[in-house]
PDB file of C-alpha atoms in Angstrom:
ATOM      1  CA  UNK A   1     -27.479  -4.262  26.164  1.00  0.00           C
ATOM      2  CA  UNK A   2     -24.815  -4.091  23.418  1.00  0.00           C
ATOM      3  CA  UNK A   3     -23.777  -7.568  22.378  1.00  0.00           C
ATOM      4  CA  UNK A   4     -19.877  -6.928  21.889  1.00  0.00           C
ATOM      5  CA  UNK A   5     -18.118  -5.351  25.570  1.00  0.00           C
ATOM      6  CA  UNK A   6     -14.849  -4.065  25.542  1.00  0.00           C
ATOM      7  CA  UNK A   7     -12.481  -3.238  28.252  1.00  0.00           C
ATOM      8  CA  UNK A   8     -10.956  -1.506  29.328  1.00  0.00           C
ATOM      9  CA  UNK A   9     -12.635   2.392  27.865  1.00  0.00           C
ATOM     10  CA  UNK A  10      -9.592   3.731  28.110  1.00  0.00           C
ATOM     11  CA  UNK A  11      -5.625   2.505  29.060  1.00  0.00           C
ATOM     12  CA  UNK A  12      -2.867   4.704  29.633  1.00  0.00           C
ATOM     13  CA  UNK A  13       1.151   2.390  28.864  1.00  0.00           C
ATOM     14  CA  UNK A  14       4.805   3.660  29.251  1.00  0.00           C
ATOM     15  CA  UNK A  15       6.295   2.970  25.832  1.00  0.00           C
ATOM     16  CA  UNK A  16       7.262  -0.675  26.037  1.00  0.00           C
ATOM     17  CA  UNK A  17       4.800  -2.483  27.838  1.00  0.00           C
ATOM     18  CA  UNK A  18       2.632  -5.186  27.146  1.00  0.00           C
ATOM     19  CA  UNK A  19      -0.866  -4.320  26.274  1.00  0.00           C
ATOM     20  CA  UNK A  20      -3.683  -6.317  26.586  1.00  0.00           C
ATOM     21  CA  UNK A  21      -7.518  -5.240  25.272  1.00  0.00           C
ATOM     22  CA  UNK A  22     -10.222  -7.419  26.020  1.00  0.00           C
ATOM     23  CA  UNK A  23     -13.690  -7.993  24.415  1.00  0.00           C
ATOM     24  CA  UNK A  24     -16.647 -10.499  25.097  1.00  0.00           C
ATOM     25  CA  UNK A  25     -19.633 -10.898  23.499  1.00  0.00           C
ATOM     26  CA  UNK A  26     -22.778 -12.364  23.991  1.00  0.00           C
ATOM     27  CA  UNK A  27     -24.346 -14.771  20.937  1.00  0.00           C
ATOM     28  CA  UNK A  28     -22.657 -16.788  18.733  1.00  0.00           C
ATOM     29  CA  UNK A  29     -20.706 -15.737  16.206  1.00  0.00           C
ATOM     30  CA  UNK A  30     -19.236 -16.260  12.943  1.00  0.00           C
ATOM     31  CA  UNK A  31     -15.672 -14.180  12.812  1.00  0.00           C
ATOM     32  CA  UNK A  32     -14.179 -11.116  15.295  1.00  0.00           C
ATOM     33  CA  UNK A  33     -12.636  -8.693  13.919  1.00  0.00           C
ATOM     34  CA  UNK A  34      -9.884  -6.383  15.553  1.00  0.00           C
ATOM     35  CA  UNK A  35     -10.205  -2.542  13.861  1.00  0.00           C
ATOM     36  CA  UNK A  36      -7.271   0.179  14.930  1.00  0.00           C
ATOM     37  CA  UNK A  37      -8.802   4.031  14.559  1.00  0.00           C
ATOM     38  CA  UNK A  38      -5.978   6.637  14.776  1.00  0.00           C
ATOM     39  CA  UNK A  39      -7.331  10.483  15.745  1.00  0.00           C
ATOM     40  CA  UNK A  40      -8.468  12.191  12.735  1.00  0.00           C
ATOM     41  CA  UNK A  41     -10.952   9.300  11.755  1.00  0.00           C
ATOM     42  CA  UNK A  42      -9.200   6.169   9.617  1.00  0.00           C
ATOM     43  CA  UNK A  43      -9.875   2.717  10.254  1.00  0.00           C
ATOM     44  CA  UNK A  44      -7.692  -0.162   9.681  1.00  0.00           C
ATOM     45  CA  UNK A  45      -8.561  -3.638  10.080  1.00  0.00           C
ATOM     46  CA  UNK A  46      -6.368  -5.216  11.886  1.00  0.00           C
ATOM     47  CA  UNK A  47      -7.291  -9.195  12.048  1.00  0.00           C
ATOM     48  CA  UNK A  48      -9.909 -11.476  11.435  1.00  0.00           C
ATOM     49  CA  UNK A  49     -10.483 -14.584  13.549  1.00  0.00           C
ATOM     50  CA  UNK A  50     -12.583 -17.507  13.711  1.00  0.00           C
ATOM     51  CA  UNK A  51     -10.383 -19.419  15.837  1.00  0.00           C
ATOM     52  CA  UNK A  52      -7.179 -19.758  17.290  1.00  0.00           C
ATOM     53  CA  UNK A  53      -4.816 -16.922  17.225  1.00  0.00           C
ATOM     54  CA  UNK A  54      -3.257 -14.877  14.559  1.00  0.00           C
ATOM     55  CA  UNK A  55       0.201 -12.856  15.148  1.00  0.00           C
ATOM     56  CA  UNK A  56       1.458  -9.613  12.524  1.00  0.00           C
ATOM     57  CA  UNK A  57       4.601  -7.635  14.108  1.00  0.00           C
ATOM     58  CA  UNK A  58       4.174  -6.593  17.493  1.00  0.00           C
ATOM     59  CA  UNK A  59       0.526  -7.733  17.753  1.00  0.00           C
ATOM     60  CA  UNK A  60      -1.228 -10.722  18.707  1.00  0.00           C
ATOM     61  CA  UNK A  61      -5.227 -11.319  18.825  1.00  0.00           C
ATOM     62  CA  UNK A  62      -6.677 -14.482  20.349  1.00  0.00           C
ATOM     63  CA  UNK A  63     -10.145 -15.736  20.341  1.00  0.00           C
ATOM     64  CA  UNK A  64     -11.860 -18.490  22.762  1.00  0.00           C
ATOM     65  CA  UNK A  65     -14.956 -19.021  20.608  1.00  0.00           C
ATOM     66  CA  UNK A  66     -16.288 -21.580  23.571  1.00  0.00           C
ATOM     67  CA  UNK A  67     -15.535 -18.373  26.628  1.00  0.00           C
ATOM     68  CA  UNK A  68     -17.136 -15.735  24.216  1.00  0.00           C
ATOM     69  CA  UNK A  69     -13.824 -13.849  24.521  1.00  0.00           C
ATOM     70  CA  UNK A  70     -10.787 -12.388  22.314  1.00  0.00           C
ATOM     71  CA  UNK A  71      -8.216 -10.176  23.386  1.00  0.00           C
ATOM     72  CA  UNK A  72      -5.790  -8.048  21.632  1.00  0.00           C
ATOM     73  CA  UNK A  73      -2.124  -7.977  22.664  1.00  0.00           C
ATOM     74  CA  UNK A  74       0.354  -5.459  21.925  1.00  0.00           C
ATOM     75  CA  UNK A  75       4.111  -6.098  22.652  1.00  0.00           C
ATOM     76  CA  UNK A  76       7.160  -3.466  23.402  1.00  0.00           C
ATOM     77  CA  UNK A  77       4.247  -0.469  23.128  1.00  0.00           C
ATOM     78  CA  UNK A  78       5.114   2.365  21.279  1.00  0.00           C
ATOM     79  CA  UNK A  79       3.635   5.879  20.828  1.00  0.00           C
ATOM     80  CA  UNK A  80       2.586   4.984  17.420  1.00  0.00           C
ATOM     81  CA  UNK A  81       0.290   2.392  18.554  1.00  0.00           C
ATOM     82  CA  UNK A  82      -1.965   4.761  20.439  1.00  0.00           C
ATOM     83  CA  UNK A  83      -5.285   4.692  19.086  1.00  0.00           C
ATOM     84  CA  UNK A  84      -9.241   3.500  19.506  1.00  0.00           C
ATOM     85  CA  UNK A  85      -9.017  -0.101  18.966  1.00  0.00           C
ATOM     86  CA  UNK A  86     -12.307  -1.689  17.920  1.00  0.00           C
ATOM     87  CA  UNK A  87     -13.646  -4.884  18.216  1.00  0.00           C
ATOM     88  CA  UNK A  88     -16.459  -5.762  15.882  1.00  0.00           C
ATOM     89  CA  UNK A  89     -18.219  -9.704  15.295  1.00  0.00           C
ATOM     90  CA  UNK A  90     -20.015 -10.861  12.354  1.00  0.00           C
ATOM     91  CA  UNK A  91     -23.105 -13.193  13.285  1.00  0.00           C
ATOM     92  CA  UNK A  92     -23.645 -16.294  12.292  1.00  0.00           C
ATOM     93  CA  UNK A  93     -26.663 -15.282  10.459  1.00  0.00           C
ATOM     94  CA  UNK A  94     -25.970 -11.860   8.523  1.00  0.00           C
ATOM     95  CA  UNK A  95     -22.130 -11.671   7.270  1.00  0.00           C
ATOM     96  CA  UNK A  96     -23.075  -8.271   5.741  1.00  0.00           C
ATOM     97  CA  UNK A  97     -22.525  -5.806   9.142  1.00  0.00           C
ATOM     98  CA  UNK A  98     -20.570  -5.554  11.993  1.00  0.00           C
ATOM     99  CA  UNK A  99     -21.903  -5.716  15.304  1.00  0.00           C
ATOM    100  CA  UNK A 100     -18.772  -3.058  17.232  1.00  0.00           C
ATOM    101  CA  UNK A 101     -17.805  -3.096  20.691  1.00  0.00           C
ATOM    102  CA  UNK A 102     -17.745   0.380  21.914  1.00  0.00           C
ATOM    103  CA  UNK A 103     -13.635   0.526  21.768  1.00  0.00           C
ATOM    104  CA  UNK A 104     -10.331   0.900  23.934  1.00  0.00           C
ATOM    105  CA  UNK A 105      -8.659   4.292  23.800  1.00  0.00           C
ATOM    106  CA  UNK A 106      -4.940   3.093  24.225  1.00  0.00           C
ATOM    107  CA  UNK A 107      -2.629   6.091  25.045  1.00  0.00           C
ATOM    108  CA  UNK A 108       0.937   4.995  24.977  1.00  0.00           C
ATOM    109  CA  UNK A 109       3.188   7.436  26.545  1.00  0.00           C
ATOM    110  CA  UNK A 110       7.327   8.163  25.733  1.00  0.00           C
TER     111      UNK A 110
ATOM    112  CA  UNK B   1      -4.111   0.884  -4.786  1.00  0.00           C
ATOM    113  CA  UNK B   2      -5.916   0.039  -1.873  1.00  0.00           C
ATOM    114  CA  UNK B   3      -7.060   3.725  -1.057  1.00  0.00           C
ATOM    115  CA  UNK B   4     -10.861   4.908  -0.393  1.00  0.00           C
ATOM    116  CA  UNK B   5     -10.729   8.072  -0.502  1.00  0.00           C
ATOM    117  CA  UNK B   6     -13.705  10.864   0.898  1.00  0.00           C
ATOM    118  CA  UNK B   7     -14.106  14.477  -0.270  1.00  0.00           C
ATOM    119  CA  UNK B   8     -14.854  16.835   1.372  1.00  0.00           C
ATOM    120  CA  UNK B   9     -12.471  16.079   4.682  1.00  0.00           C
ATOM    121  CA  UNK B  10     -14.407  18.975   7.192  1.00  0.00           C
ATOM    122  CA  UNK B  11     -17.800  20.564   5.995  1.00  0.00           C
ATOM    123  CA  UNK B  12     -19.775  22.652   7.743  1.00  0.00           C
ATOM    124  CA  UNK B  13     -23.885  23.716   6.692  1.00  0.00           C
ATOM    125  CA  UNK B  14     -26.395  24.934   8.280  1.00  0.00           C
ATOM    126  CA  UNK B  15     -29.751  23.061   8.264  1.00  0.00           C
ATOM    127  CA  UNK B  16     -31.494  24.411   5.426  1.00  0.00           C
ATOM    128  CA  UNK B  17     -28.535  23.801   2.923  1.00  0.00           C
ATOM    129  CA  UNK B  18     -28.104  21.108   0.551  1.00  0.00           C
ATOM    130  CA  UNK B  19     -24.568  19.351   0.595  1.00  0.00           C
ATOM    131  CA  UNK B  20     -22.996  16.099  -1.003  1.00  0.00           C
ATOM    132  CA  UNK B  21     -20.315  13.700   0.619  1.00  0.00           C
ATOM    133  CA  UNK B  22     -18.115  12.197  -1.728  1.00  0.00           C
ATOM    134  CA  UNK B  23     -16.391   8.419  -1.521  1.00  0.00           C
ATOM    135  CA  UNK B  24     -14.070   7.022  -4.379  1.00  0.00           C
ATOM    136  CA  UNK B  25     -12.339   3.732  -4.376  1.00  0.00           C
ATOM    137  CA  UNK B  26     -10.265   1.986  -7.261  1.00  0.00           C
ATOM    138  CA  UNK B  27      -9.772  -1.320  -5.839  1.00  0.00           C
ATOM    139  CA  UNK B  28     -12.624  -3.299  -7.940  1.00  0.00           C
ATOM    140  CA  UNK B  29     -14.799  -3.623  -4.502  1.00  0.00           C
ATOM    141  CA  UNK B  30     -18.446  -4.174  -5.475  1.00  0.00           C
ATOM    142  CA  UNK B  31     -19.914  -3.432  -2.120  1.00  0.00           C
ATOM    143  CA  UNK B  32     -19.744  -0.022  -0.428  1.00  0.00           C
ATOM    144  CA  UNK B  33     -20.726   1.922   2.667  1.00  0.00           C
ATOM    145  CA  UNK B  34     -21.595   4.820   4.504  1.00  0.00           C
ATOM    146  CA  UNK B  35     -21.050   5.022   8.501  1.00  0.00           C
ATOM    147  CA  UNK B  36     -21.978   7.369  10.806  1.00  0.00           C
ATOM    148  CA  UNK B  37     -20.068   8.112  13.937  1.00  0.00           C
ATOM    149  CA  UNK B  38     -20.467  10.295  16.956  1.00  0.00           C
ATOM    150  CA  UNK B  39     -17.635  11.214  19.078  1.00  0.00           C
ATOM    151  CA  UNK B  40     -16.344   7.998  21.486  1.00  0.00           C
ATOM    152  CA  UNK B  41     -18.760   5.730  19.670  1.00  0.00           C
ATOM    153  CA  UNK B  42     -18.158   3.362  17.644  1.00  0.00           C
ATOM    154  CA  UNK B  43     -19.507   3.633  13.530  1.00  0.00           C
ATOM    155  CA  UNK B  44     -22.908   3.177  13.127  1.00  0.00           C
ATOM    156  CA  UNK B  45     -24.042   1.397   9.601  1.00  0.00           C
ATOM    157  CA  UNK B  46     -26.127   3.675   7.639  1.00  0.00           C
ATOM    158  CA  UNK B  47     -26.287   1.792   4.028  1.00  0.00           C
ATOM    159  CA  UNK B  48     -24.662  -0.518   1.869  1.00  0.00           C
ATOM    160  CA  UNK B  49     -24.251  -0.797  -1.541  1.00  0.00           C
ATOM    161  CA  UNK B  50     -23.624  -4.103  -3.485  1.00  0.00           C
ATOM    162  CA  UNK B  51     -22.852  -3.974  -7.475  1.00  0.00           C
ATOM    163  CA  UNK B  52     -24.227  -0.270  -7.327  1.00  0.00           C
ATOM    164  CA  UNK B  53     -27.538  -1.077  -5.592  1.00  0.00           C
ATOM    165  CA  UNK B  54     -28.964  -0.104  -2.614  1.00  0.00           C
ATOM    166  CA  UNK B  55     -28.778  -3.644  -0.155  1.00  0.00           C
ATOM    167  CA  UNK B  56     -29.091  -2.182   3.240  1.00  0.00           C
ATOM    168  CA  UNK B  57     -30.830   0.972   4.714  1.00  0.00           C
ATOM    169  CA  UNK B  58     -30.618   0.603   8.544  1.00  0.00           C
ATOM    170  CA  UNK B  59     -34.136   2.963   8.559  1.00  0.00           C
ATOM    171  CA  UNK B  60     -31.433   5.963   8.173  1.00  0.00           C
ATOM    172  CA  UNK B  61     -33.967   9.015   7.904  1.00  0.00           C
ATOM    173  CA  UNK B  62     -34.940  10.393   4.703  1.00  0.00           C
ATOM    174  CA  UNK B  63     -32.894  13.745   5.270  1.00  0.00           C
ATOM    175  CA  UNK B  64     -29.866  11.721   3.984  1.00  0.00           C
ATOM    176  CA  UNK B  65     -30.024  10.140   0.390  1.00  0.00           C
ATOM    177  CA  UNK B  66     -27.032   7.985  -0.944  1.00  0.00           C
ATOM    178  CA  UNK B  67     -26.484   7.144  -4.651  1.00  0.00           C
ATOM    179  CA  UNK B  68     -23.845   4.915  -6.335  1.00  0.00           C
ATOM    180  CA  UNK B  69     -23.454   6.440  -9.964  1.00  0.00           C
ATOM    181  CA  UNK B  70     -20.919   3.520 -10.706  1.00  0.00           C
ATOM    182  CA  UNK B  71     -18.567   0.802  -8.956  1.00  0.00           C
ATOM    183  CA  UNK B  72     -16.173   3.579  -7.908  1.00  0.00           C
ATOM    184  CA  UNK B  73     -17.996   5.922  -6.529  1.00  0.00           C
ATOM    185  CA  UNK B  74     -20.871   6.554  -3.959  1.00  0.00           C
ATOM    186  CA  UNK B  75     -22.562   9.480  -3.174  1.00  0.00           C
ATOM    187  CA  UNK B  76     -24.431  10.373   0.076  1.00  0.00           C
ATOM    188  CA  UNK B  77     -26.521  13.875  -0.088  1.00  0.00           C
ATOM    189  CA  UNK B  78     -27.632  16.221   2.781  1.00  0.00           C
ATOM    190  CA  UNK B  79     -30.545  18.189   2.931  1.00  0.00           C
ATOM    191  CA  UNK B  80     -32.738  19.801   6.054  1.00  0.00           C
ATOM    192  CA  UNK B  81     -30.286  18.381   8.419  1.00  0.00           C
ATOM    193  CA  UNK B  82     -29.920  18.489  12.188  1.00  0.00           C
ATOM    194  CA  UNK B  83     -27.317  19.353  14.787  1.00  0.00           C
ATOM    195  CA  UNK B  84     -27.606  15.878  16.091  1.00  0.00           C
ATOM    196  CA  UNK B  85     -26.360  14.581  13.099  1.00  0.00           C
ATOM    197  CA  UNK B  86     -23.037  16.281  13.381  1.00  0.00           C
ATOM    198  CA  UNK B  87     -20.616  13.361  13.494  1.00  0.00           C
ATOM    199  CA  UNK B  88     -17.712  11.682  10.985  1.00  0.00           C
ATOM    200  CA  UNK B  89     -18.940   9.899   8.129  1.00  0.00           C
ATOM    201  CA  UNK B  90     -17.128   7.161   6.908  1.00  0.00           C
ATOM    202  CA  UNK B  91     -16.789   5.104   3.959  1.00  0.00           C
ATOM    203  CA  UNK B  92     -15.941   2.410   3.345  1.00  0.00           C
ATOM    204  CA  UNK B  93     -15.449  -0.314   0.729  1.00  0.00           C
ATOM    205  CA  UNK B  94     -14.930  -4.297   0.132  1.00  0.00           C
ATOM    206  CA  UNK B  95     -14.730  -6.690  -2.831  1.00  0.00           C
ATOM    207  CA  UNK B  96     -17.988  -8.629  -1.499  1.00  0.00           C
ATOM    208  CA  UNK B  97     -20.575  -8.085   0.890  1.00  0.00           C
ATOM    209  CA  UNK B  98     -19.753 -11.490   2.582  1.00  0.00           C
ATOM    210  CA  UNK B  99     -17.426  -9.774   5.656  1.00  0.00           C
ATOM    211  CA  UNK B 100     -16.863 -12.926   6.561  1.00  0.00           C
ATOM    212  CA  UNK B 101     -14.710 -13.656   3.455  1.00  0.00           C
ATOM    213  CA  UNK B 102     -13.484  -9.803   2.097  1.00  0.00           C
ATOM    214  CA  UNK B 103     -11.764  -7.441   4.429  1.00  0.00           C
ATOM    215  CA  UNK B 104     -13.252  -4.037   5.099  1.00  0.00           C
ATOM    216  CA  UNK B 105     -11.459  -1.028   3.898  1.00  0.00           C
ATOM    217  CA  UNK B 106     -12.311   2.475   5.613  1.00  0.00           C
ATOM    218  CA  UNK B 107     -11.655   6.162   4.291  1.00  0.00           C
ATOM    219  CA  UNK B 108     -10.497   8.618   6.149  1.00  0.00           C
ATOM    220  CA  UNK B 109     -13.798  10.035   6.805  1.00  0.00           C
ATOM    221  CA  UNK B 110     -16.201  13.848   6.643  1.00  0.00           C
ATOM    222  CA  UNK B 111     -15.987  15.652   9.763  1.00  0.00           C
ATOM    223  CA  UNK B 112     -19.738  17.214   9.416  1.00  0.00           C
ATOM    224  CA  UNK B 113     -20.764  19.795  11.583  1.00  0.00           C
ATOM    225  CA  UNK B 114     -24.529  21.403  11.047  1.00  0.00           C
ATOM    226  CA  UNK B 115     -25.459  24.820  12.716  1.00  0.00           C
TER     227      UNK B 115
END
């Protein structure tokens, strides 16, 4: 059983709705990280969080270390955001590797 | 500059052929590494480098060999592979190992694709 679950696999949006991607995961951890991969291969890092909730543009990630859970929320979707988006911990006792969720394919349509 | 760059971007062998991936970063990171990933999966670690030595091998078969010749650049050679181990390879690079504290940056990636 993979510690990190995502949901949903995949999510279809009309261009300017809200997005929300969820993961959970199963141990304690030390820091979630958010990762965007466009087709083709790159990977971005989008935040890091320990706590709280961090905002840059249009997107917002929030993490509930006590529920296990983060989410990622995009706002006014646009084409451009469509991607894999990756959710990947760091454990409390090895800071050296990510432990990944297995992603959300977001497909924002015009 | 806060590039990694991989050469080549597509490569194609067949399993008895000998082939290099290439990774090159300017950015002063002292810890790099090499992902594998299979289509709809997410990256797999394969190793990590820290100040140009080998700190991680996640028991990645022998049939791939990485090499950091300096703090730019790292290195991982094919020989005798397999079809399974078509996939993208990534790179990728940070100032520390500590994740916790540096921010991971990825290359673009090698689509590889054995016969």
């Amino acid at each position: 059983k993979n510690e990190v679950e995502q949901s949903p696999q995949n999510l279809t949006a009309q261009e300017g709705e809200f997005i929300t991607i969820n993961c959970s995961y199963s141990v304690g951890i030390s820091a979630l990280h958010w990762l965007q991969q466009h087709p083709g291969g790159g990977i971005v890092s989008l935040f890091m969080l320990s706590s709280g909730k961090k905002k840059h543009g249009r997107l917002i990630a929030t993490i509930n270390i006590q529920e296990k859970h983060s989410s990622l929320h995009i706002t006014a979707s646009h084409p451009r955001d469509s991607a894999v988006y990756i959710c990947a911990v760091l454990l409390p006792y090895n800071f050296n590797k990510f432990y990944f969720g297995s992603g959300t394919k977001l497909n924002v349509k015009p | 500059d806060t590039e990694v760059t991989q050469t080549p971007k597509h490569l194609v062998m067949g399993m008895t052929n000998k082939k290099s991936l290439k990774c090159e970063q300017h950015m002063g990171h002292r810890a790099m590494y090499w992902y594998k990933q299979k289509a709809k999966k997410p990256p797999e670690l394969m190793f990590v480098y820290s100040y140009e030595k080998l700190s991680i091998n996640e028991s990645v078969p022998s049939r791939f060999s990485p090499e950091c010749p300096n703090s730019s650049l790292l290195n991982l050679h094919l020989h005798a592979l397999q079809p399974e181990d078509s996939a993208l390879y990534l790179c990728a690079s940070s100032q520390g190992l500590a994740l916790i504290s540096h921010e991971q940056f990825f290359g673009p990636g090698t689509r590889l694709t054995v016969l």
